[in-house]
CSV table of C-alpha atoms in Angstrom, one decimal:
chain,number,residue,atom,x,y,z
A,1,MET,CA,0.0,0.0,0.0
A,2,GLN,CA,2.8,2.5,0.9
A,3,ASN,CA,4.3,2.1,-2.6
A,4,GLY,CA,0.9,2.5,-4.4
A,5,LEU,CA,1.1,-1.1,-5.8
A,6,THR,CA,-2.7,-1.6,-5.5
A,7,PRO,CA,-4.7,-3.5,-8.0
A,8,ILE,CA,-6.6,-0.4,-9.0
A,9,ARG,CA,-3.4,1.5,-9.8
A,10,GLN,CA,-1.5,-1.4,-11.4
A,11,SER,CA,-4.4,-2.5,-13.7
A,12,SER,CA,-3.2,-0.3,-16.5
A,13,CYS,CA,-1.4,-0.8,-19.8
A,14,ALA,CA,0.6,2.3,-19.2
A,15,ARG,CA,1.7,1.3,-15.7
A,16,LEU,CA,2.8,-2.1,-17.0
A,17,LEU,CA,5.2,-0.3,-19.5
A,18,GLU,CA,6.6,2.2,-17.0
A,19,ARG,CA,9.6,0.1,-16.0
A,20,PHE,CA,10.6,0.0,-19.7
A,21,GLY,CA,10.9,3.7,-19.8
A,22,CYS,CA,7.5,4.5,-21.2
A,23,GLN,CA,5.6,7.1,-19.2
A,24,PRO,CA,1.7,7.0,-19.4
A,25,ASP,CA,1.6,10.3,-21.4
A,26,THR,CA,4.2,9.0,-23.8
A,27,LEU,CA,2.2,5.9,-24.5
A,28,PHE,CA,-0.9,7.8,-25.4
A,29,GLU,CA,1.1,10.2,-27.6
A,30,GLU,CA,2.6,7.2,-29.4
A,31,ILE,CA,-0.9,5.8,-29.9
A,32,SER,CA,-2.3,9.1,-31.1
A,33,ARG,CA,0.6,9.5,-33.6
A,34,ARG,CA,-0.5,6.3,-35.2
A,35,LEU,CA,-4.2,7.3,-35.6
A,36,PRO,CA,-6.0,9.6,-38.1
A,37,ALA,CA,-6.7,13.0,-36.5
A,38,ALA,CA,-10.4,12.3,-35.7
A,39,LEU,CA,-9.6,9.0,-34.1
A,40,ALA,CA,-6.6,10.5,-32.2
A,41,ALA,CA,-8.9,13.0,-30.6
A,42,LEU,CA,-11.4,10.2,-29.7
A,43,ALA,CA,-8.5,8.2,-28.2
A,44,ARG,CA,-7.3,11.1,-26.1
A,45,GLN,CA,-10.9,11.6,-24.8
A,46,ASN,CA,-11.1,7.9,-23.9
A,47,ASP,CA,-7.5,7.2,-22.8
A,48,HIS,CA,-8.6,6.0,-19.4
A,49,ASP,CA,-10.9,3.4,-20.9
A,50,LEU,CA,-8.3,2.2,-23.4
A,51,ASP,CA,-5.7,2.0,-20.6
A,52,ARG,CA,-7.9,0.2,-18.1
A,53,ASP,CA,-9.9,-2.3,-20.1
A,54,PRO,CA,-9.4,-5.6,-18.4
A,55,LEU,CA,-8.9,-7.7,-21.5
A,56,THR,CA,-6.4,-5.2,-22.9
A,57,VAL,CA,-4.5,-5.0,-19.7
A,58,ALA,CA,-4.3,-8.8,-19.6
A,59,ALA,CA,-3.0,-9.0,-23.1
A,60,VAL,CA,-0.3,-6.3,-22.4
A,61,ALA,CA,0.6,-8.1,-19.1
A,62,ALA,CA,1.1,-11.4,-21.0
A,63,LEU,CA,3.4,-9.7,-23.5
A,64,VAL,CA,5.3,-8.0,-20.7
A,65,HIS,CA,5.7,-11.3,-18.9
A,66,LEU,CA,7.0,-13.0,-22.1
A,67,HIS,CA,9.4,-10.1,-22.5
A,68,ASP,CA,10.7,-10.8,-19.0
A,69,GLN,CA,11.0,-14.5,-19.8
A,70,LEU,CA,13.4,-13.6,-22.6
A,71,SER,CA,15.4,-11.2,-20.5
A,72,TRP,CA,15.8,-13.9,-17.8
A,73,GLY,CA,17.1,-16.3,-20.5
A,74,LEU,CA,14.1,-18.7,-20.0
A,75,LEU,CA,13.2,-18.3,-23.7
A,76,PRO,CA,15.6,-17.7,-26.5
A,77,GLN,CA,15.7,-14.1,-27.8
A,78,THR,CA,15.4,-15.5,-31.4
A,79,CYS,CA,11.7,-16.2,-30.7
A,80,TRP,CA,10.9,-12.5,-29.9
A,81,PRO,CA,9.6,-11.6,-33.4
A,82,ASP,CA,7.0,-14.4,-33.3
A,83,ILE,CA,6.0,-13.7,-29.7
A,84,ALA,CA,5.8,-10.0,-30.5
A,85,CYS,CA,3.6,-10.5,-33.5
A,86,ARG,CA,1.3,-13.0,-32.0
A,87,HIS,CA,0.8,-11.4,-28.6
A,88,GLY,CA,0.7,-7.9,-30.2
A,89,ALA,CA,-2.2,-9.3,-32.3
A,90,HIS,CA,-4.0,-10.3,-29.1
A,91,ILE,CA,-3.6,-6.8,-27.8
A,92,ALA,CA,-5.3,-5.4,-30.9
A,93,ILE,CA,-8.0,-8.0,-30.7
A,94,ALA,CA,-8.7,-7.1,-27.1
A,95,VAL,CA,-9.2,-3.5,-28.1
A,96,ALA,CA,-11.2,-4.1,-31.3
A,97,GLY,CA,-13.1,-7.2,-30.3
A,98,ARG,CA,-12.4,-8.6,-33.8
A,99,THR,CA,-10.9,-12.1,-33.5
A,100,GLU,CA,-11.2,-12.6,-37.2
A,101,ARG,CA,-8.4,-10.0,-37.7
A,102,TYR,CA,-5.8,-12.1,-36.0
A,103,LYS,CA,-3.8,-13.0,-39.1
A,104,ASP,CA,-3.9,-9.5,-40.4
A,105,TYR,CA,-2.7,-8.0,-37.1
A,106,CYS,CA,0.1,-10.5,-37.0
A,107,ASN,CA,1.2,-9.6,-40.5
A,108,ARG,CA,1.0,-5.9,-39.9
A,109,LEU,CA,2.9,-6.2,-36.6
A,110,ALA,CA,5.7,-8.3,-38.2
A,111,SER,CA,7.5,-5.1,-39.3
A,112,THR,CA,7.1,-3.5,-35.8
A,113,SER,CA,8.3,-6.5,-33.7
A,114,GLY,CA,12.0,-5.9,-34.4
A,115,ILE,CA,14.7,-7.2,-32.3
A,116,TYR,CA,14.4,-8.0,-28.6
A,117,GLU,CA,15.0,-4.7,-26.8
A,118,PRO,CA,13.1,-3.1,-23.9
A,119,SER,CA,12.6,0.1,-25.9
A,120,ASN,CA,10.8,-1.8,-28.7
A,121,LEU,CA,8.2,-3.1,-26.3
A,122,ALA,CA,6.4,0.2,-25.8
A,123,THR,CA,6.4,0.8,-29.6
A,124,LEU,CA,4.9,-2.6,-30.3
A,125,VAL,CA,2.2,-2.1,-27.6
A,126,ALA,CA,1.3,1.4,-28.9
A,127,THR,CA,1.1,0.1,-32.5
A,128,ALA,CA,-1.1,-2.8,-31.4
A,129,LEU,CA,-3.4,-0.5,-29.3
A,130,ALA,CA,-3.7,1.9,-32.2
A,131,MET,CA,-4.5,-0.8,-34.7
A,132,GLY,CA,-7.2,-2.2,-32.5
A,133,PHE,CA,-8.6,1.2,-31.8
A,134,ILE,CA,-8.9,2.0,-35.5
A,135,ASP,CA,-10.7,-1.2,-36.2
A,136,LYS,CA,-13.0,-0.8,-33.3
A,137,TRP,CA,-14.0,2.8,-34.1
A,138,ASP,CA,-14.0,2.6,-37.9
A,139,LYS,CA,-16.6,-0.1,-37.8
A,140,THR,CA,-18.6,1.6,-35.0
A,141,LEU,CA,-18.5,5.0,-36.8
A,142,MET,CA,-19.7,3.4,-40.0
A,143,ARG,CA,-22.6,1.8,-38.2
A,144,LEU,CA,-23.5,5.1,-36.6
A,145,ASP,CA,-23.3,6.9,-39.9
A,146,ASN,CA,-25.7,4.3,-41.3
A,147,VAL,CA,-28.1,4.9,-38.4
A,148,VAL,CA,-27.9,8.7,-38.8
A,149,THR,CA,-28.3,8.4,-42.6
A,150,THR,CA,-31.2,6.0,-42.2
A,151,SER,CA,-32.8,8.1,-39.5
A,152,GLY,CA,-32.4,11.2,-41.5
A,153,SER,CA,-33.9,9.8,-44.7
A,154,ALA,CA,-36.9,8.4,-42.9
A,155,GLU,CA,-38.1,11.8,-41.8
């Protein structure tokens, strides 16, 4: 309790990445840089929800743990690109809720996974979060546009 290591404080994507040199504000700046302007504004307005979603936090925690396993020598560093792509895809799926996009996310993250380094982890997570956010909101905004258009034409 004295160190602030409570479940409420620690259940955060940004907090999980702090020990890798990524501050919470930096994470959301990195996510915003990867989004179209309108979605970047929406992400900034909803950063708390994106940061605290339990499934997303779980996916980020799993990737952080695997990163630790590599640093401890329990897994060979040569498997990092595969781990990064696959678990990065799970982060994007957690945000978007679109399991059918797994292969696409893996393919798109292949160029981001890079070599095993602590600094690459935050970049990978920000990219995966942004990809999931785009897919979630593009689909949602299209549905809303259809509702508004349909509602507007019925009058």
